[in-house]
Structures are given as structure tokens and as C-alpha cells.
Coordinates of N, CA, C and O in Angstrom, one line a residue:
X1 N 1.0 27.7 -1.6 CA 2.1 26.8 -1.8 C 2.1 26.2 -3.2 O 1.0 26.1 -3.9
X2 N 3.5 25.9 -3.8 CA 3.4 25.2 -5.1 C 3.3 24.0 -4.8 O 3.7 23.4 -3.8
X3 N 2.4 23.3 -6.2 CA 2.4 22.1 -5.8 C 3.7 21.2 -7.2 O 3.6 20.2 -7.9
X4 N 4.4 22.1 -7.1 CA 5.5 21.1 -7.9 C 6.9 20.5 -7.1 O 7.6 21.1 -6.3
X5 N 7.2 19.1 -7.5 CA 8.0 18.4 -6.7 C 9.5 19.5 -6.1 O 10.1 20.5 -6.4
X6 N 9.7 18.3 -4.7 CA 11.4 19.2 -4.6 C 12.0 18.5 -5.3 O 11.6 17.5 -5.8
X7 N 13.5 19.0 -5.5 CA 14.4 18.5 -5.8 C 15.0 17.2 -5.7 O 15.4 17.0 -4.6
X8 N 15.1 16.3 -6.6 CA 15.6 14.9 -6.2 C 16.9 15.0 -5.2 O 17.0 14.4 -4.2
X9 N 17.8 15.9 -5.8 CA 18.9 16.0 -5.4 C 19.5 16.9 -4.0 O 20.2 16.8 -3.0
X10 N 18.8 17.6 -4.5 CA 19.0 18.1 -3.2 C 18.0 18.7 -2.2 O 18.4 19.4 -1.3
X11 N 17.0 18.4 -2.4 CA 15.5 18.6 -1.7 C 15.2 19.9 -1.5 O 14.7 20.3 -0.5
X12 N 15.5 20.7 -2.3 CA 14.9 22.5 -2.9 C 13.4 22.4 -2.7 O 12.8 21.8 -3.6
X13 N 12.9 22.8 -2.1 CA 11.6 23.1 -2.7 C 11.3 24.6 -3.8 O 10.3 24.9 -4.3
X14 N 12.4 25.2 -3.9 CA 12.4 26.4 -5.1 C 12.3 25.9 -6.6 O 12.6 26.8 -7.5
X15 N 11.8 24.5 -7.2 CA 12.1 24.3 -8.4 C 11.0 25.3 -9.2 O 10.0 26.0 -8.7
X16 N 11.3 25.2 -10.1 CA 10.3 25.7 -11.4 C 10.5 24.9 -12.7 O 11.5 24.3 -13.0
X17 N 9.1 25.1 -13.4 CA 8.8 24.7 -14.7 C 9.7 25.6 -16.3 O 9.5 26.8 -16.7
X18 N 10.3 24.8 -16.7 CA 11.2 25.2 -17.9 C 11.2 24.3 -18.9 O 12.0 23.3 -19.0
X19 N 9.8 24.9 -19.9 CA 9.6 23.5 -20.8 C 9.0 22.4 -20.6 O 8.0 22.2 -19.8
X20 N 9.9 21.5 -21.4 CA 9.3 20.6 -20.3 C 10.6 19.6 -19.2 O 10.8 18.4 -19.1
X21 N 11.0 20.6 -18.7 CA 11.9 20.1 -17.2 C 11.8 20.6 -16.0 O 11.6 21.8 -16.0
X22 N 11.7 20.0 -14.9 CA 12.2 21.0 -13.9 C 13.2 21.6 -13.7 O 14.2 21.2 -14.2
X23 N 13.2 22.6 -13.1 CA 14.9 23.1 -12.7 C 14.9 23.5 -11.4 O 13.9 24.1 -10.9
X24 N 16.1 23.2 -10.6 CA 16.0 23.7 -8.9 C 17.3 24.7 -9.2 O 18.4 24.5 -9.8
X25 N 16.7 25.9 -8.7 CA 18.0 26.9 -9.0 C 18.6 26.5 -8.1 O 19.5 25.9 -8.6
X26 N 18.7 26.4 -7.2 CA 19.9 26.3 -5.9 C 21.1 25.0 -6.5 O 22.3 25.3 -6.5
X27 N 20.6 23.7 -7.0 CA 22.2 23.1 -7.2 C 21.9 23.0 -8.9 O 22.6 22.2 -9.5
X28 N 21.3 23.4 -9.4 CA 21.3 23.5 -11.0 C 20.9 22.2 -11.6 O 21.3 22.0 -12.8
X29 N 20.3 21.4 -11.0 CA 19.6 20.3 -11.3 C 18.4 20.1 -12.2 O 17.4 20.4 -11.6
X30 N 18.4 19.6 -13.8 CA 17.7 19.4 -14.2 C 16.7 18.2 -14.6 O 17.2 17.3 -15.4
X31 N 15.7 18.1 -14.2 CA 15.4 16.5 -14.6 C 13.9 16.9 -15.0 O 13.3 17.8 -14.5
X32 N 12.9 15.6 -16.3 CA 12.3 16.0 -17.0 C 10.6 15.7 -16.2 O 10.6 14.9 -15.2
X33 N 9.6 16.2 -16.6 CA 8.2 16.0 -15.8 C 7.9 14.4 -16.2 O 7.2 13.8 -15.4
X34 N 8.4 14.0 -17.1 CA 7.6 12.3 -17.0 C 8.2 11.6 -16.2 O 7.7 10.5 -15.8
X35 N 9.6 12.1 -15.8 CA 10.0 10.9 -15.1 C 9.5 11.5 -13.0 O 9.4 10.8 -12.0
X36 N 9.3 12.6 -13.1 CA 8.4 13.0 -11.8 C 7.1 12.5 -12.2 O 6.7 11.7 -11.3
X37 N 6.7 12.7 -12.9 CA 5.2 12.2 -12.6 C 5.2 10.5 -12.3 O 4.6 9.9 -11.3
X38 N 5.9 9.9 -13.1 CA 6.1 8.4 -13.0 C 6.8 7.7 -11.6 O 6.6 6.5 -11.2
X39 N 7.6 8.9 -11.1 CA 8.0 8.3 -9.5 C 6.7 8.9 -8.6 O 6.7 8.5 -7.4
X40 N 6.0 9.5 -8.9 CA 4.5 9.8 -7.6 C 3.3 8.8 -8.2 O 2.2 9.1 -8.4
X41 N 4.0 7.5 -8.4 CA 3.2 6.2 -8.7 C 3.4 5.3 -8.1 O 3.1 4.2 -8.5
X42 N 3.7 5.5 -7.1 CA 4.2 4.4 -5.9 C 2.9 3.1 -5.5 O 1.7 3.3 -5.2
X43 N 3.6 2.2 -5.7 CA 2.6 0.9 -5.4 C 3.0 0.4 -4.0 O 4.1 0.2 -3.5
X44 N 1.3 0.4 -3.4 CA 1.8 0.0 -2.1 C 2.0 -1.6 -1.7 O 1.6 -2.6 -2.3
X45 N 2.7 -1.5 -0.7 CA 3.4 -3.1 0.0 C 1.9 -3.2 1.0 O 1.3 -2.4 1.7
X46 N 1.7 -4.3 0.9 CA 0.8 -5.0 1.9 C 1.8 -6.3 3.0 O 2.3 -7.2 2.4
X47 N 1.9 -6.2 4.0 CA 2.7 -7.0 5.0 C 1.6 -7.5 5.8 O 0.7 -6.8 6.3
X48 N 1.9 -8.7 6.1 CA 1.0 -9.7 7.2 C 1.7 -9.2 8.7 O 2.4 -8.2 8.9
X49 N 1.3 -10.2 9.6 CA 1.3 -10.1 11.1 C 2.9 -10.0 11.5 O 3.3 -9.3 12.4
X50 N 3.8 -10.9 10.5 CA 5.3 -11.1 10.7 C 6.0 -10.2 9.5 O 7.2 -10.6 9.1
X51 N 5.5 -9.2 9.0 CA 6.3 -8.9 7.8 C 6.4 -9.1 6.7 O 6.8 -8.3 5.9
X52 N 5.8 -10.8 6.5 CA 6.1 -11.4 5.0 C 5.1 -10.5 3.9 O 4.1 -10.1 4.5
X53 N 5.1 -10.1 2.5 CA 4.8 -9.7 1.5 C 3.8 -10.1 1.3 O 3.9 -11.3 1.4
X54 N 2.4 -9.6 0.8 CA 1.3 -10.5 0.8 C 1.2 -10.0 -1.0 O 1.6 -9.0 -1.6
X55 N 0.6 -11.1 -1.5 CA -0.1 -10.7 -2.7 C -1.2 -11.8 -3.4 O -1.4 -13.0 -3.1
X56 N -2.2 -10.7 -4.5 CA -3.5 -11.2 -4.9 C -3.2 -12.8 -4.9 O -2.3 -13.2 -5.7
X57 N -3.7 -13.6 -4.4 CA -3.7 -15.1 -4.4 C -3.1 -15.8 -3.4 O -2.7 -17.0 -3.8
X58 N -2.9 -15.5 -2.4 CA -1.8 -15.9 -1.7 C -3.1 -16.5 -0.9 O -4.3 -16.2 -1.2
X59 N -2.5 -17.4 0.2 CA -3.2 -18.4 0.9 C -2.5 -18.1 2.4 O -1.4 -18.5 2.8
X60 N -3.8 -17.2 3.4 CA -2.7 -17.2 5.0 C -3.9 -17.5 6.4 O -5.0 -17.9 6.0
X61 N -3.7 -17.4 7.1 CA -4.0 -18.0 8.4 C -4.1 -17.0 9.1 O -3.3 -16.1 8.9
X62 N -5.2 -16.8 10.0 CA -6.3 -16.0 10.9 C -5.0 -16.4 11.8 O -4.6 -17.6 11.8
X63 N -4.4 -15.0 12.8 CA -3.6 -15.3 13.7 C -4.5 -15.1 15.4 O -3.9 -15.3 16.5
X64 N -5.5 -14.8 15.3 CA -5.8 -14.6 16.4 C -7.5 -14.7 16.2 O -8.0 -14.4 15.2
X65 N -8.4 -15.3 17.4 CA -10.1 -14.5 16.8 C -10.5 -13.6 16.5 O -10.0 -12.5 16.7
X66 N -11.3 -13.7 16.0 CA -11.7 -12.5 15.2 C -13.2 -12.6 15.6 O -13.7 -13.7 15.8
X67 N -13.8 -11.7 15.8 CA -15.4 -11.6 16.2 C -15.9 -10.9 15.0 O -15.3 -9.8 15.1
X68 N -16.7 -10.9 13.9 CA -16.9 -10.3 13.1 C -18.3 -9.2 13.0 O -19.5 -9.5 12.8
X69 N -18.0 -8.4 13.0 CA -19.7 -7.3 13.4 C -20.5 -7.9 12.6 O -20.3 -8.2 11.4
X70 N -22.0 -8.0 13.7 CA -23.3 -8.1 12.6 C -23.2 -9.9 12.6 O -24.2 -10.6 12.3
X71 N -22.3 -10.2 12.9 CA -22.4 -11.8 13.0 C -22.3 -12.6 14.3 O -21.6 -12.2 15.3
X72 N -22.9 -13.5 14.3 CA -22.5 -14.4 15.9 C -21.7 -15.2 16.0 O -21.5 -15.6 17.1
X73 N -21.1 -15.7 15.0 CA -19.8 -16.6 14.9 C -18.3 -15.8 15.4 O -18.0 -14.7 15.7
X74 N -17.9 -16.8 15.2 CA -16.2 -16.2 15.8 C -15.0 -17.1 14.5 O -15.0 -18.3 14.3
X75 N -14.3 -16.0 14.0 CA -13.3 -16.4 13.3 C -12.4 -17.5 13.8 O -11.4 -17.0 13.6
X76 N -12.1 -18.7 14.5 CA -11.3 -19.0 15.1 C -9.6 -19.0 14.4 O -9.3 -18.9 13.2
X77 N -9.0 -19.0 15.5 CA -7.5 -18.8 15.3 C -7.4 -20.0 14.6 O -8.0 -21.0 15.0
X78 N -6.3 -20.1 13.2 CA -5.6 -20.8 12.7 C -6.6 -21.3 11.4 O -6.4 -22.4 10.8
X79 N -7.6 -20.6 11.1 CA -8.4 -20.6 10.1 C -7.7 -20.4 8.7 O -7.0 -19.4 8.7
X80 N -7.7 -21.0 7.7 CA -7.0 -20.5 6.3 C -8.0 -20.2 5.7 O -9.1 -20.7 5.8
X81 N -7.6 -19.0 4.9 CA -8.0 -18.3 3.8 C -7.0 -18.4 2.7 O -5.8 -18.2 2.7
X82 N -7.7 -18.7 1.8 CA -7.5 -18.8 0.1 C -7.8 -17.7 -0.8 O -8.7 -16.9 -0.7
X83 N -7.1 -17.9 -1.4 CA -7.0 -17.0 -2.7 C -7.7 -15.5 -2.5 O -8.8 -15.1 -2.8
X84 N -6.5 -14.9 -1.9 CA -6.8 -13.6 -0.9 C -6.8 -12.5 -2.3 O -6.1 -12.8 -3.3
X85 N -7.7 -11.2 -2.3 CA -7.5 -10.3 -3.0 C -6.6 -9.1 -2.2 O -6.2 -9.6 -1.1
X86 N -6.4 -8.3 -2.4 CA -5.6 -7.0 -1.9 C -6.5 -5.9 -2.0 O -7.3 -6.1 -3.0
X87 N -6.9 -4.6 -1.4 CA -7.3 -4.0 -1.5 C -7.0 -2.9 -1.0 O -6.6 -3.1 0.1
X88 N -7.2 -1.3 -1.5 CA -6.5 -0.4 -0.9 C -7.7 0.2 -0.1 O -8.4 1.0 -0.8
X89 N -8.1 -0.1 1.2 CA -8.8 0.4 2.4 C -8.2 0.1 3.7 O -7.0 -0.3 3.9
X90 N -9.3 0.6 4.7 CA -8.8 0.1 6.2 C -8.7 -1.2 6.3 O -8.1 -1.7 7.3
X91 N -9.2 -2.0 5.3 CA -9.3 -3.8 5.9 C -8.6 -3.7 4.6 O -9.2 -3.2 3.6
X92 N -7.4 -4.3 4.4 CA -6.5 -4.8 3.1 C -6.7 -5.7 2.6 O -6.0 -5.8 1.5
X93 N -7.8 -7.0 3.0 CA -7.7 -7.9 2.6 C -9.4 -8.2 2.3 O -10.3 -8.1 3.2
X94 N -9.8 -8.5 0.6 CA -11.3 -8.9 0.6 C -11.1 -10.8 0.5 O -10.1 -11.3 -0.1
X95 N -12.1 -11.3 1.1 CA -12.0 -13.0 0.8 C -12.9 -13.7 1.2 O -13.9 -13.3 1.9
X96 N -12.8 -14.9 0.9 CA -14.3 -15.7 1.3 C -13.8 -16.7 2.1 O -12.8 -17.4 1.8
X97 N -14.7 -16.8 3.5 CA -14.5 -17.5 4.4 C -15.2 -18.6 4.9 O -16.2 -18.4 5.7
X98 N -14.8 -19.9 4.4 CA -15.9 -21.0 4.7 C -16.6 -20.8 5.7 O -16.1 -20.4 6.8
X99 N -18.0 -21.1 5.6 CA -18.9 -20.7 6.8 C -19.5 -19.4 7.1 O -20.6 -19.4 7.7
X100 N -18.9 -18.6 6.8 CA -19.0 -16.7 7.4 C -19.1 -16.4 5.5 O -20.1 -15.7 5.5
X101 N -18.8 -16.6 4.4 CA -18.7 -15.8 3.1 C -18.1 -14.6 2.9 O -17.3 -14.4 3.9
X102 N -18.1 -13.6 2.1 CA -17.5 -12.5 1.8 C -17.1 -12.2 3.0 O -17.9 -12.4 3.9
X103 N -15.7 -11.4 3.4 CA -14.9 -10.7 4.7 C -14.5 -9.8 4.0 O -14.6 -9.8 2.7
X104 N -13.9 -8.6 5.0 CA -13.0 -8.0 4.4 C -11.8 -8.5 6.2 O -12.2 -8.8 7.3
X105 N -10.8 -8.3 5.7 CA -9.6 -8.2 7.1 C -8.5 -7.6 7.0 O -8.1 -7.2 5.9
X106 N -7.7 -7.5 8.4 CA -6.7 -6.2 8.2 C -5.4 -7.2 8.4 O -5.4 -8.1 9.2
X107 N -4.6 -7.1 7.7 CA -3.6 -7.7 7.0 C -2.6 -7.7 8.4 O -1.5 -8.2 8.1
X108 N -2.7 -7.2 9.6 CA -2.2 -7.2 11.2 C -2.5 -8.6 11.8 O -1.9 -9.2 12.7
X109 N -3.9 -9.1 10.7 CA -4.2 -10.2 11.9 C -3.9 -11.8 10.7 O -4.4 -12.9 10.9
X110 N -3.3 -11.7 9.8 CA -2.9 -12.5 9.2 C -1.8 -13.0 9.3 O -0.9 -12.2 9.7
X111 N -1.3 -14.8 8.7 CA 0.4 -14.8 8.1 C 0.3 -15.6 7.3 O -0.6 -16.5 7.3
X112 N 1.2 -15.3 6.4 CA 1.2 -16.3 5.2 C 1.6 -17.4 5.7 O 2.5 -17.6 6.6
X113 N 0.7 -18.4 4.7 CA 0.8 -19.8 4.7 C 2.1 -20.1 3.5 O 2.5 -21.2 3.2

């Protein structure tokens, strides 16, 4: 398989390299490699428990317990967390939790404050 983009326009996967543009023979669409490389830069959205937009600093609230592995405490519901980082793994969220210290959590069990 090629690994060059389809077509913006009309979703060809027949394009080819000409210079420096793509070209999709099928609707004669030309468009240049920087601006393809620069749309497969996608930044990802992080969303809490309701949808709202999370981002680095934001301050939200444990929606449910949490039992944390390796530990005997229990997160209780309605706990805040401060000055949240983002992170791209299975747990989206790295942060420090009075009592418990470094966490990581999955941005399902959170909402913004």
C-alpha cells in the first residue's frame, strides 16, 4: 500500500507525488506536501465525565471512588484536584493528590470545577 494521503477533495486514494504537490488524477486536484503534512498534526481534545474541555491547569473533582492499586486508601467522591497536567496515555491526567501524592487518572472519572 502507499502511504501517501487521499484526496482532500474527493477522497482518491490514487494520488501521486509531482514535485512538490500532490495530484489526484481522478478530479485534478492539486494541493502542496506542507500543507498535508501540517493537517496529520492533529492535537488531541481531552474531555471530562460531562464533555467540558480539559486543559494543563485546570482544577476538577473525582466523580466517583476511586480505589487506587498498590494503595489502601480510597479516592473519595468529590475530592479536587488542582493544577491538572494532560497527558497522552491510558490515564490522561498526571496530578498530585493530597494525602495519596503523584496519580495518574482517566479523564471518565473527572469534571471540571
Amino acid at each position: 500500500m502507499s502511504n501517501l494521503p487521499t484526496c482532500p477533495k474527493c477522497q482518491s486514494e490514487y494520488t501521486y507525488e509531482d514535485g512538490e504537490n500532490y495530484v489526484c488524477p481522478e478530479c485534478a486536484f492539486e494541493w502542496p506536501k506542507q500543507a498535508a503534512e501540517a493537517a496529520g498534526e492533529v492535537a488531541r481534545v481531552y474531555r471530562d465525565a460531562v464533555g467540558a474541555i480539559l486543559q494543563d491547569g485546570d482544577t476538577v473533582t473525582v466523580i466517583k471512588d476511586l480505589k487506587p492499586k498498590g494503595s489502601g486508601g480510597v479516592i473519595k467522591q468529590g475530592t479536587k484536584v488542582k493544577n491538572i497536567r494532560l497527558v497522552d496515555s491510558d490515564h490522561d491526567i498526571d496530578c498530585k493528590i493530597e494525602g495519596f501524592g503523584a496519580m495518574s487518572l482517566k479523564s471518565e472519572f473527572v469534571r471540571k470545577v
